[in-house]
CSV table of C-alpha atoms in Angstrom, one decimal:
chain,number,residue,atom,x,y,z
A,105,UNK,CA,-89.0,-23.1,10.4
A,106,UNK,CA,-87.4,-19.7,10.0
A,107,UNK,CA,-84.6,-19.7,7.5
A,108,UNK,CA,-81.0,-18.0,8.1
A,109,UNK,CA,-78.2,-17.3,5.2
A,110,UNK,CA,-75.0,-17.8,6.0
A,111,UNK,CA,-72.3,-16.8,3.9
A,112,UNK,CA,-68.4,-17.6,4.1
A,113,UNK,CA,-65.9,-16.4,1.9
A,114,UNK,CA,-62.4,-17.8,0.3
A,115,UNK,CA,-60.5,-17.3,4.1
A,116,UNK,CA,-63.1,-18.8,6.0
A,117,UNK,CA,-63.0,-21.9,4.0
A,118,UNK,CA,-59.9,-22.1,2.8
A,119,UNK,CA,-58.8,-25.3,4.5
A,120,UNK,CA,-60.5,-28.7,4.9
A,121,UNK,CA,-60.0,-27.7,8.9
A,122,UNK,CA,-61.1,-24.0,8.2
A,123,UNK,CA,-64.4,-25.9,6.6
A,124,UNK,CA,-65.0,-27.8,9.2
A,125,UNK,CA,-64.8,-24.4,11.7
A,126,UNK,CA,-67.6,-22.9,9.7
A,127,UNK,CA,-69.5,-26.2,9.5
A,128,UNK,CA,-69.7,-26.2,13.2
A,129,UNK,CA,-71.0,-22.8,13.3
A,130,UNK,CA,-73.6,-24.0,10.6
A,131,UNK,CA,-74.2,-26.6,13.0
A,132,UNK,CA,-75.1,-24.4,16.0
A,133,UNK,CA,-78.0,-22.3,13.8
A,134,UNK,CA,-79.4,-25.6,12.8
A,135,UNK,CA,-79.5,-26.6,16.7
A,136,UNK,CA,-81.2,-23.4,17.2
A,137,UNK,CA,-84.4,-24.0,15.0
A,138,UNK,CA,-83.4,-22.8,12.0
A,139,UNK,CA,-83.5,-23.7,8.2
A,140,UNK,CA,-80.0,-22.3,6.6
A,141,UNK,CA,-79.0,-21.7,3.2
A,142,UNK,CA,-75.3,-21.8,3.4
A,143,UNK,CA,-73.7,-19.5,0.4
A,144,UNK,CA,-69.9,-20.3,0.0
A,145,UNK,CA,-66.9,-19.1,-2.1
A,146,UNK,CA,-64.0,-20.7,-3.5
A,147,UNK,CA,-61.5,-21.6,-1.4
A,148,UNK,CA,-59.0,-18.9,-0.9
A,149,UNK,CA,-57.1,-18.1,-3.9
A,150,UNK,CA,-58.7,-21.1,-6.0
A,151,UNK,CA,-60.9,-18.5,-8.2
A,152,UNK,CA,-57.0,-16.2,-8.6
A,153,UNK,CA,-55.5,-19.7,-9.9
A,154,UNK,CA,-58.4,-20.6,-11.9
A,155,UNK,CA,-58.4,-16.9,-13.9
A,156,UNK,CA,-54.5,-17.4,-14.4
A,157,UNK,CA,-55.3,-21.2,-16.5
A,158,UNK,CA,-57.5,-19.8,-18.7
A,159,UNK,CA,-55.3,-16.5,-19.7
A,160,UNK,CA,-52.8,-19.2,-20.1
A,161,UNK,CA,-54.8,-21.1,-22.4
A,162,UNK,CA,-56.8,-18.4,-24.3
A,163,UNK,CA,-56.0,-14.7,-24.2
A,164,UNK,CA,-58.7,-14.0,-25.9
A,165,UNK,CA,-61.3,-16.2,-24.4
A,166,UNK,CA,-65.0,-16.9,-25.0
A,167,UNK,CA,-66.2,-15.8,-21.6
A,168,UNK,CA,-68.7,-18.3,-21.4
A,169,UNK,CA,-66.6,-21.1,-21.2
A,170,UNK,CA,-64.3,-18.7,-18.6
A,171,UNK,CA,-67.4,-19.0,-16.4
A,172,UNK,CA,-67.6,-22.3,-17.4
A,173,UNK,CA,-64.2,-22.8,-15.2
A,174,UNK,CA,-64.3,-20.0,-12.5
A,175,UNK,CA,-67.7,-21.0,-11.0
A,176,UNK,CA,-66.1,-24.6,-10.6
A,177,UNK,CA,-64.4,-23.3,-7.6
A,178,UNK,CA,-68.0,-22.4,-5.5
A,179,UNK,CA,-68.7,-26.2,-6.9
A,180,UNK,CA,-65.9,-27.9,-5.0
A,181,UNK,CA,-66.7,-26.0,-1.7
A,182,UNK,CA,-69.8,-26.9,-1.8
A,183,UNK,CA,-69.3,-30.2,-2.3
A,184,UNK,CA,-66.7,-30.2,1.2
A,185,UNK,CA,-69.0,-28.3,2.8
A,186,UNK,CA,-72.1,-30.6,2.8
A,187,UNK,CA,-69.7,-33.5,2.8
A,188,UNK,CA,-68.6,-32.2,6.3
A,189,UNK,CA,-72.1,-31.4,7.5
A,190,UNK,CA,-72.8,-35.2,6.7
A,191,UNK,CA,-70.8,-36.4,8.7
A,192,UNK,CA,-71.9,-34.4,11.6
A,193,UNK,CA,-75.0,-35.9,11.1
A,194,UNK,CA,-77.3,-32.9,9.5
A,195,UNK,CA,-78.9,-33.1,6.6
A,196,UNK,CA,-77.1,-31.5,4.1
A,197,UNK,CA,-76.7,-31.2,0.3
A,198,UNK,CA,-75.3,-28.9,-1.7
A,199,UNK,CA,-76.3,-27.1,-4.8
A,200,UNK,CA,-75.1,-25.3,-8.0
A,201,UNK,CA,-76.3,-22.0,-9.2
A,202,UNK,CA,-78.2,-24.1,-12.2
A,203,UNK,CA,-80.1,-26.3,-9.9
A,204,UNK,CA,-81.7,-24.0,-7.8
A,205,UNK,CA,-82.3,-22.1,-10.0
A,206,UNK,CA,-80.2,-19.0,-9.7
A,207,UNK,CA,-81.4,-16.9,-12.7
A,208,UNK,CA,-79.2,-14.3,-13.9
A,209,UNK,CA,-78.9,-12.3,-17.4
A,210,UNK,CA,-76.3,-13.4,-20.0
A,211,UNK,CA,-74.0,-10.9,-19.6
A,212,UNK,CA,-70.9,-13.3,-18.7
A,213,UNK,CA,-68.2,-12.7,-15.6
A,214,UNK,CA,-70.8,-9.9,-14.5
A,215,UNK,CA,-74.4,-11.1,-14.7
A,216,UNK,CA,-76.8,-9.9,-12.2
A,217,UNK,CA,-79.2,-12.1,-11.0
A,218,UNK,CA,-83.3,-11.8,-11.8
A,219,UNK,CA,-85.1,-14.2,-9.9
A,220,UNK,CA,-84.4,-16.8,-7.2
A,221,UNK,CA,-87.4,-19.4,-7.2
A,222,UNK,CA,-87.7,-20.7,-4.2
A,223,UNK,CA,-89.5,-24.1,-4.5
A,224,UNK,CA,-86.7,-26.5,-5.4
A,225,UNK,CA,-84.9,-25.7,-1.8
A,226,UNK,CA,-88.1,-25.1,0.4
A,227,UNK,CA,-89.4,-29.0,-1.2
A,228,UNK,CA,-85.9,-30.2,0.3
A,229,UNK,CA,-86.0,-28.2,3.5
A,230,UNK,CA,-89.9,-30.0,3.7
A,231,UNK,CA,-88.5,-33.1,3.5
A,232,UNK,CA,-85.7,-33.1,6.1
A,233,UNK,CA,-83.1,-31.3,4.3
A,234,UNK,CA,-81.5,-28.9,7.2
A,235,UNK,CA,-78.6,-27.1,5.4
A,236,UNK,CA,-78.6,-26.0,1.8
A,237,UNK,CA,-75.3,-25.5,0.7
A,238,UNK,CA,-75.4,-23.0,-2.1
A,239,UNK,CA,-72.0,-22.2,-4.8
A,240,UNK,CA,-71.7,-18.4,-4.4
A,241,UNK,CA,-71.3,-16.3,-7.5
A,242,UNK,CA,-72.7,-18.0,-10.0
A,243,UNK,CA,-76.2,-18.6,-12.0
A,244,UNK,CA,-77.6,-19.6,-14.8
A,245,UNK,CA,-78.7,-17.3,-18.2
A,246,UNK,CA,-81.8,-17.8,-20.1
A,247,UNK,CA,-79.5,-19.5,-22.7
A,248,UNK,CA,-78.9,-22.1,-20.0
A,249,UNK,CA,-75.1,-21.7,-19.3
A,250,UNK,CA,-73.0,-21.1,-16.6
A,251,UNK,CA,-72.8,-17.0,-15.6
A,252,UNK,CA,-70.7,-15.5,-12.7
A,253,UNK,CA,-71.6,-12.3,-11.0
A,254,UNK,CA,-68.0,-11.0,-10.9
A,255,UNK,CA,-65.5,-10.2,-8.2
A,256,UNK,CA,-67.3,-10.9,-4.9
A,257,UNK,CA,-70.2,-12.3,-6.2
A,258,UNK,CA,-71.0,-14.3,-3.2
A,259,UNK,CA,-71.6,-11.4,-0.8
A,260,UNK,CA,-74.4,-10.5,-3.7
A,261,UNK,CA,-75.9,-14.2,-4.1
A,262,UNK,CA,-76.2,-14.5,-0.2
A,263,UNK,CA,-78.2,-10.8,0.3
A,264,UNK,CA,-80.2,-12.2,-2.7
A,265,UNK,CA,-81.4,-15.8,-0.9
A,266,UNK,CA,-82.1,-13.8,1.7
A,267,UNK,CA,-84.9,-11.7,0.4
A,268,UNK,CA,-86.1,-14.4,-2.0
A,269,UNK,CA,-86.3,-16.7,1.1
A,270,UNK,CA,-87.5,-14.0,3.4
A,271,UNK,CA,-84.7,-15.0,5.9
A,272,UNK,CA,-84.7,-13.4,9.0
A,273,UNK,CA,-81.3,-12.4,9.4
A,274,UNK,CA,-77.6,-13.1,6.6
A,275,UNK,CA,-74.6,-13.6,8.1
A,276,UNK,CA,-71.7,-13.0,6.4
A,277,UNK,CA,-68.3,-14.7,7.6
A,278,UNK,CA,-64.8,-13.1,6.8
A,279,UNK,CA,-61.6,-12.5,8.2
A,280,UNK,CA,-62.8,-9.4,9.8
A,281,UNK,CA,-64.9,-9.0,13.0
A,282,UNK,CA,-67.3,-6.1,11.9
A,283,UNK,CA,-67.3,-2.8,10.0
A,284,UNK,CA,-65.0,-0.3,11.7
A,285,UNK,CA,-64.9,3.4,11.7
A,286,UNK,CA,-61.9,3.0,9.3
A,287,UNK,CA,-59.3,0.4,8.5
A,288,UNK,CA,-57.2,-0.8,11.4
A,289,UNK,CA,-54.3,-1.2,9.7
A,290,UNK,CA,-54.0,2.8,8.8
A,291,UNK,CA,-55.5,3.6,12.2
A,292,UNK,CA,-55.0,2.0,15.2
A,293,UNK,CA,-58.0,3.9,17.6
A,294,UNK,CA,-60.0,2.1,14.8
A,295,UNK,CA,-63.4,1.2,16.5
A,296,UNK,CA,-65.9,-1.7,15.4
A,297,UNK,CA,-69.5,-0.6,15.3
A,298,UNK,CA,-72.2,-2.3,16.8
A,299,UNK,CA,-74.8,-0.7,14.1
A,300,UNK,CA,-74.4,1.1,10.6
A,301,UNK,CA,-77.1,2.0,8.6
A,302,UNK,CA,-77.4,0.9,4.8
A,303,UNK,CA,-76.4,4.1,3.3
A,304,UNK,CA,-73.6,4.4,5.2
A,305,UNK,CA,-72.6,1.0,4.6
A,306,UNK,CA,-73.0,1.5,0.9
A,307,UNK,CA,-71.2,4.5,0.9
A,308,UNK,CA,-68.3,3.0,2.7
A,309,UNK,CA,-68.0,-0.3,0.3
A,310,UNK,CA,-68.4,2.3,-2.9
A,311,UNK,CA,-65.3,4.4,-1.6
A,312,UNK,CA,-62.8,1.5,-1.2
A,313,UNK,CA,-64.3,-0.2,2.5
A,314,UNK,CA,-63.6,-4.1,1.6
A,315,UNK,CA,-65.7,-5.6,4.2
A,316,UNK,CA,-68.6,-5.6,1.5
A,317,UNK,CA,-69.5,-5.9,-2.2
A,318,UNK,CA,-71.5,-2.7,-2.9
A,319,UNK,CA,-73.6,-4.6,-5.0
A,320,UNK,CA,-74.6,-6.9,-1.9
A,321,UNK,CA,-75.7,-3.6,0.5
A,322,UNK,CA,-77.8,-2.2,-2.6
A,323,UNK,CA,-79.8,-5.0,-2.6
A,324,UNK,CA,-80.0,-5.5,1.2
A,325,UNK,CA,-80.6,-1.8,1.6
A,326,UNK,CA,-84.1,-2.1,-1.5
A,327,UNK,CA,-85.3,-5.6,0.6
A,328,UNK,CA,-84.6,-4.7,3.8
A,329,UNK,CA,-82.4,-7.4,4.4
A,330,UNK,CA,-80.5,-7.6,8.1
A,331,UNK,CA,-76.9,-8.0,7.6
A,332,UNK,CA,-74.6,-8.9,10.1
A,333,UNK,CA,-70.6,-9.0,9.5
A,334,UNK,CA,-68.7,-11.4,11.6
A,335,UNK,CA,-65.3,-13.4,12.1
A,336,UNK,CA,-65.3,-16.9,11.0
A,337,UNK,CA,-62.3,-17.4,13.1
A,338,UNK,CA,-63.5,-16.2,16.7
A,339,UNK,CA,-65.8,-17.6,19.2
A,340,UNK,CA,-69.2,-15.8,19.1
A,341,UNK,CA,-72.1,-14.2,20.4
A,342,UNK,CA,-75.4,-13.3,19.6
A,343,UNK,CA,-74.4,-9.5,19.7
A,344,UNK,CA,-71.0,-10.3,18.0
A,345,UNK,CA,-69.9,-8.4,14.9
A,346,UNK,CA,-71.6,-5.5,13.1
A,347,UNK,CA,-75.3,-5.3,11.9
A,348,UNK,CA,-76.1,-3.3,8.7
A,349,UNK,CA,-79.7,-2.1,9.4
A,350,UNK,CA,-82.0,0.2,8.6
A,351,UNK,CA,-81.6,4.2,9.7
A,352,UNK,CA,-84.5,3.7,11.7
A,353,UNK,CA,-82.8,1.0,14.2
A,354,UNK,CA,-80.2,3.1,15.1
A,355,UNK,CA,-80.6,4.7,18.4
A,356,UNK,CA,-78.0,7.2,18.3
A,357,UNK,CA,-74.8,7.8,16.0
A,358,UNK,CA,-72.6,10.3,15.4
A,359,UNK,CA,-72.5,12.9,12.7
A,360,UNK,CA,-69.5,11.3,11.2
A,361,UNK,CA,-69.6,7.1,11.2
A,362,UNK,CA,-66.7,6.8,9.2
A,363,UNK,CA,-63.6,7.5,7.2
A,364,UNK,CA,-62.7,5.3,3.8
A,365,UNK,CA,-59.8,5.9,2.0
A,366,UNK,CA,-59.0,4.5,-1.9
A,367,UNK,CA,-55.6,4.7,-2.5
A,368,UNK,CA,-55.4,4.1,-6.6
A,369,UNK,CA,-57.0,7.1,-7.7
A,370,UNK,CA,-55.9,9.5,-10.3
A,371,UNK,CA,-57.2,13.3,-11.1
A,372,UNK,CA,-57.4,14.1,-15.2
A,373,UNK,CA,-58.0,17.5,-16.2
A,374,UNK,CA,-58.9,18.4,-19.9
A,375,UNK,CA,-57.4,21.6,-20.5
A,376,UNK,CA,-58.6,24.2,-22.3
A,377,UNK,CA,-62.0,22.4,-23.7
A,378,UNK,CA,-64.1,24.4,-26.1
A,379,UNK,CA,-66.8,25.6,-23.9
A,380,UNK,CA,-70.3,25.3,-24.9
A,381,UNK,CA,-73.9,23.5,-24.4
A,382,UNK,CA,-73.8,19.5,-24.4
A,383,UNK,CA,-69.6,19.7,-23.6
A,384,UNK,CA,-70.3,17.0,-20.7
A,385,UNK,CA,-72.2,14.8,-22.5
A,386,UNK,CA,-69.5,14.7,-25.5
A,387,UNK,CA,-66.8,13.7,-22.6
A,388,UNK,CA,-68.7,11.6,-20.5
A,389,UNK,CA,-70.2,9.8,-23.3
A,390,UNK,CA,-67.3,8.4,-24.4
A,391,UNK,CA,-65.8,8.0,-20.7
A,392,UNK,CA,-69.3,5.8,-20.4
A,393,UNK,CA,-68.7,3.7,-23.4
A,394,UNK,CA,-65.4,2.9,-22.8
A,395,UNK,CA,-66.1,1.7,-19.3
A,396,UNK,CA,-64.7,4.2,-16.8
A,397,UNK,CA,-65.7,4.5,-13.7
A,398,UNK,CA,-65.5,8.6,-13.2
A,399,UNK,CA,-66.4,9.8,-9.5
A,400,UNK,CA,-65.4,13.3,-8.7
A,401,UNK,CA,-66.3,15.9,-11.8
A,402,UNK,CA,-65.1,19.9,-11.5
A,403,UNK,CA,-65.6,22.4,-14.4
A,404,UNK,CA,-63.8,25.4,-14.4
A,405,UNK,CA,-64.6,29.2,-14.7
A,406,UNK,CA,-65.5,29.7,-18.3
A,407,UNK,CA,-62.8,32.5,-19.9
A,408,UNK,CA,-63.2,33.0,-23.4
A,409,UNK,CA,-65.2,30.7,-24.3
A,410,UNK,CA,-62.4,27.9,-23.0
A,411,UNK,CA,-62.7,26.0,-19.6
A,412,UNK,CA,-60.8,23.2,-17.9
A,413,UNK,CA,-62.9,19.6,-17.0
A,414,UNK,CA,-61.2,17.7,-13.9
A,415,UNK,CA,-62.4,13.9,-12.8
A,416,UNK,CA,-61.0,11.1,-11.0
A,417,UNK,CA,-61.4,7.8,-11.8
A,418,UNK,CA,-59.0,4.7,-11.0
A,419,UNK,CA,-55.7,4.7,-11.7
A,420,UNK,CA,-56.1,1.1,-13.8
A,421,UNK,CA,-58.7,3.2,-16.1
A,422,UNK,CA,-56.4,5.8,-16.7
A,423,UNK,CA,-54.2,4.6,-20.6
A,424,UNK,CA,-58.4,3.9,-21.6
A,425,UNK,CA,-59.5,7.4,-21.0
A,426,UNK,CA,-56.6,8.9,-22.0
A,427,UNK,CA,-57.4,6.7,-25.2
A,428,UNK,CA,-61.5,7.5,-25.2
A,429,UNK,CA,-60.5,11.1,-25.0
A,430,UNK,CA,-57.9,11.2,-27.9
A,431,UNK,CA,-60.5,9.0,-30.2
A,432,UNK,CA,-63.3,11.5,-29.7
A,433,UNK,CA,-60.9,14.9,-30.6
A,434,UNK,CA,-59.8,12.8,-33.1
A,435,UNK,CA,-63.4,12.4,-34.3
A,436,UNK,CA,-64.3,16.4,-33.9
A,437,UNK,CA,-66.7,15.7,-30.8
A,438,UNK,CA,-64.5,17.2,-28.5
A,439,UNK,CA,-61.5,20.3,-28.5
A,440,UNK,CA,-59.1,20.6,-26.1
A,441,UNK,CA,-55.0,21.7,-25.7
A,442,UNK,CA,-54.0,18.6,-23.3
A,443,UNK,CA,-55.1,16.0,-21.5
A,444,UNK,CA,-53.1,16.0,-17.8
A,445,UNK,CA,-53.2,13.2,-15.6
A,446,UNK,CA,-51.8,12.9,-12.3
A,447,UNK,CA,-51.5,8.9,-10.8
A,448,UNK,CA,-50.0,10.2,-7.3
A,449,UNK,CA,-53.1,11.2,-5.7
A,450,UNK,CA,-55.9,9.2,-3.1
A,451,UNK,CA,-59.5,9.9,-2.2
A,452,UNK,CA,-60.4,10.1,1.6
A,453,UNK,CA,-64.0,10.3,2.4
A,454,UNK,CA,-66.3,11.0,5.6
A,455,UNK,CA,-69.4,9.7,5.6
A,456,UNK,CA,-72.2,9.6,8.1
A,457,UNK,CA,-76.2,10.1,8.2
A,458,UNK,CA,-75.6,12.6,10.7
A,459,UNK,CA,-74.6,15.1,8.1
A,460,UNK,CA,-78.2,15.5,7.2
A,461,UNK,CA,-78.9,17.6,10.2
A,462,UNK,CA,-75.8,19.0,11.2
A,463,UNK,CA,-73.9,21.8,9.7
A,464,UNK,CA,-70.2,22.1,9.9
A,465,UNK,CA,-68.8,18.8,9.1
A,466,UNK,CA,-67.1,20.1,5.9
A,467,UNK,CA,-65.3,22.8,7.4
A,468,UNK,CA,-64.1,20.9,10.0
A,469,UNK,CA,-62.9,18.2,7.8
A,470,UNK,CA,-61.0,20.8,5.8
A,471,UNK,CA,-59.6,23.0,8.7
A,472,UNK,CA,-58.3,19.5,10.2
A,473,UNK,CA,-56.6,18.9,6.8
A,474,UNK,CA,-55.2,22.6,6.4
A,475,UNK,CA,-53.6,21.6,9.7
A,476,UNK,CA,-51.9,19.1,8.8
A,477,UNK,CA,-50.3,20.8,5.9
A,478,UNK,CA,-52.6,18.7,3.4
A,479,UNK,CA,-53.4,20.7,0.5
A,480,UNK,CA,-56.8,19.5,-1.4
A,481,UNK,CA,-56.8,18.9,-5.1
A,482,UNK,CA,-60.6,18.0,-5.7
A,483,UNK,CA,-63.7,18.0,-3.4
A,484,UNK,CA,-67.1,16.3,-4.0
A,485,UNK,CA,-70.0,16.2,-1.7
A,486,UNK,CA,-73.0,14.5,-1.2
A,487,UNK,CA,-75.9,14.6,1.3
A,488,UNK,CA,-73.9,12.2,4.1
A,489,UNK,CA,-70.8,12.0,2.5
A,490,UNK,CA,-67.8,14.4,1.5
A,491,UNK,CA,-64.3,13.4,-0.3
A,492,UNK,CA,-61.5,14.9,-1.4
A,493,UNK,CA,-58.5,14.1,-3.5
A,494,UNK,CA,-55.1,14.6,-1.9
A,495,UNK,CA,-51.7,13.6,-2.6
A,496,UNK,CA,-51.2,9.5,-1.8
A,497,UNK,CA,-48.5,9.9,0.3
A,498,UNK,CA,-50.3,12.1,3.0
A,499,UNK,CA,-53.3,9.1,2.8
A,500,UNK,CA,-52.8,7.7,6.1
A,501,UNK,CA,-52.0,10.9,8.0
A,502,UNK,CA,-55.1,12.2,6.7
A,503,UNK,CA,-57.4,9.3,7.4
A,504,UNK,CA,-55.5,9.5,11.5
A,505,UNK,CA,-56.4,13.3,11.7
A,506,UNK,CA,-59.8,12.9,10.8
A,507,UNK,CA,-60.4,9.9,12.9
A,508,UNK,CA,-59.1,11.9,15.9
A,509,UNK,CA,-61.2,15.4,14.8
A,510,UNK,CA,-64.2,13.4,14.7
A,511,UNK,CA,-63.3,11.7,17.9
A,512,UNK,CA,-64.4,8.3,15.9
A,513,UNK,CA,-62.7,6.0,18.5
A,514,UNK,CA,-66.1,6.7,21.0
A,515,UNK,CA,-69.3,5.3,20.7
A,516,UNK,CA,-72.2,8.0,20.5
């Protein structure tokens, strides 16, 4: 039988009733012919109030055993979930990340996973088993214990059964209805889209578009995996939602798909750094090694022999670069008069594949901003995609504007 991945997260089973809602809908794909591998998450804020006990407990915990006791909340879902399926009367069990097995390196509360074997759940499925219900974000490391995959793990471990499984389609339940143009609570002409390609859709989840792990499009995007992003909490059909595709399957769209916004960002600017050869690699090094997550990078007009290095990064990250930086002047590897950071600022991108072919997207994007009085602090650019930092508080006028100029709100 064909095989389908299903995947609901914390809001869609965040009740025993909620459960049952997605059980049903579990119920109607089994009715259809298929084989499913249901992939579930904790219930909604279980994983938040499991984190909390063991900060409580140890500060400075062995993150094995903190995987040990954030995984448990995919277990109990699991459990409820195949429980419920039972008593509907399809054949249902569930499964931890150890047992199926989900193999994953050891790097603990953000392993990635290596292999999926598939004959443990295909023996079942021979046998009569109709629903495997899989515990999202975790695994299992060569050493044999418990790993997660961090923060939304589960989109991740679904797109990953799906390839190994060669399921036809994954499914991913959440409290939103699709993948809109941008987020409909800064704009209200907000439009769902029937279609986005993977690139697109990675861009948008990198940028600060919630809908989707990045790491869960990156892997759909290498296996050619079909996504589709629906409501767990509306009635549906077999066009309902959003389907992440390939570039290919997409008719028509229009130059620019979308606008994400991330509003925690902060600009740094090293001023005054000694300017010569390998001067990146002796700030970025140490950026790298102390875990920052730099996106925008400007270097300055070289005047004697002194330039000024500007990057972005989140505003969380900030006190450890400011700390990285200081450590490496300390050590000699770097010269420079201050280090400048400003917290008040947002990134707004537009992204679309449509970019490729048509010129004129970034002027229009900044003539629409100029309008608006919105004065642009940094600008980075790739082949569909351009962002800019601004000041935070012009963020949602900004993200309106360019929704209007590039008339997002109609369909190609």
């Amino acid at each position: 039988m064909p095989v389908l991945v299903m995947k609901f997260g914390g809001t869609s089973v965040a009740t025993l009733d909620r459960i049952k809602r997605a059980a049903k809908r579990v119920g109607v794909e089994v009715a259809k012919g298929y084989d499913v591998i249901v992939i579930v998450s904790a219930m909604s804020g279980k994983t938040n109030e499991l984190v909390g006990w063991v900060n409580e407990t140890s500060p400075l915990y062995d993150a094995r055993e903190y995987d040990a006791v954030v995984s448990s909340g995919e277990n109990v879902t699991a459990g409820l979930m195949a429980l419920t399926l039972q008593e509907m009367d399809v054949p249902a069990r569930s499964w931890q990340g150890w047992q199926v097995p989900v193999k994953t390196t050891s790097a603990h509360s953000a392993a990635r996973i290596e292999d999926i074997p598939p004959e443990n759940i295909m023996a079942k499925f021979a046998e009569g088993m109709r629903v495997a219900v899989v515990a999202g974000f975790q695994g299992v490391s060569p050493e044999g214990r418990i790993t997660t995959l961090g923060r939304g793990g589960s989109d991740t471990t679904a797109v990953a059964f799906a390839a190994a499984f060669d399921a036809e389609r994954c499914d991913i339940y959440t409290d939103v209805d699709g993948v809109y143009t941008t987020d409909p609570r800064v704009c209200d002409k907000a439009r769902k889209m029937d279609k986005i390609a993977f690139e697109e859709m990675l861009e948008l989840a990198s940028l600060g578009a919630k809908v989707l792990q990045t790491r869960s499009v990156e892997l759909a995007m290498r296996y050619k995996v079909k996504l589709r992003v629906l409501s767990s909490f509306e009635e549906q059909s077999d066009e309902a939602g959003t389907l992440v595709c390939d570039e290919d399957e997409i008719m028509e769209s229009n130059v620019v798909s979308g606008i994400a916004y991330s509003r925690d960002e902060a600009k740094m600017t090293l001023v005054s750094v000694a300017d010569r050869p390998g001067i990146a690699a002796a700030i970025f090094g140490p950026l790298s090694d102390a875990g920052i997550n730099v996106d925008m990078i400007i270097q300055n007009i070289s005047e004697e022999g002194r330039t000024d290095m500007t990057f972005s990064c989140p505003t969380d990250q900030v006190a450890r670069a400011q700390k990285a930086m200081d450590d490496a002047k300390a050590k000699g590897d770097i010269n420079f008069h201050d280090l400048v950071a400003d917290t008040h600022v947002c990134k707004v991108s537009a992204v679309g594949i449509g970019m490729r072919s048509q010129s004129g997207v970034a002027a229009k994007m900044f003539k629409t901003l100029s309008d608006e009085g919105i004065n642009i602090k940094v600008i980075a650019t790739s082949e569909i995609k351009i962002s800019v930092l601004i000041d935070r508080k012009y963020m949602e006028l900004a993200v309106q504007a360019l929704h209007d100029a590039f008339e997002l709100d109609k369909a190609a």
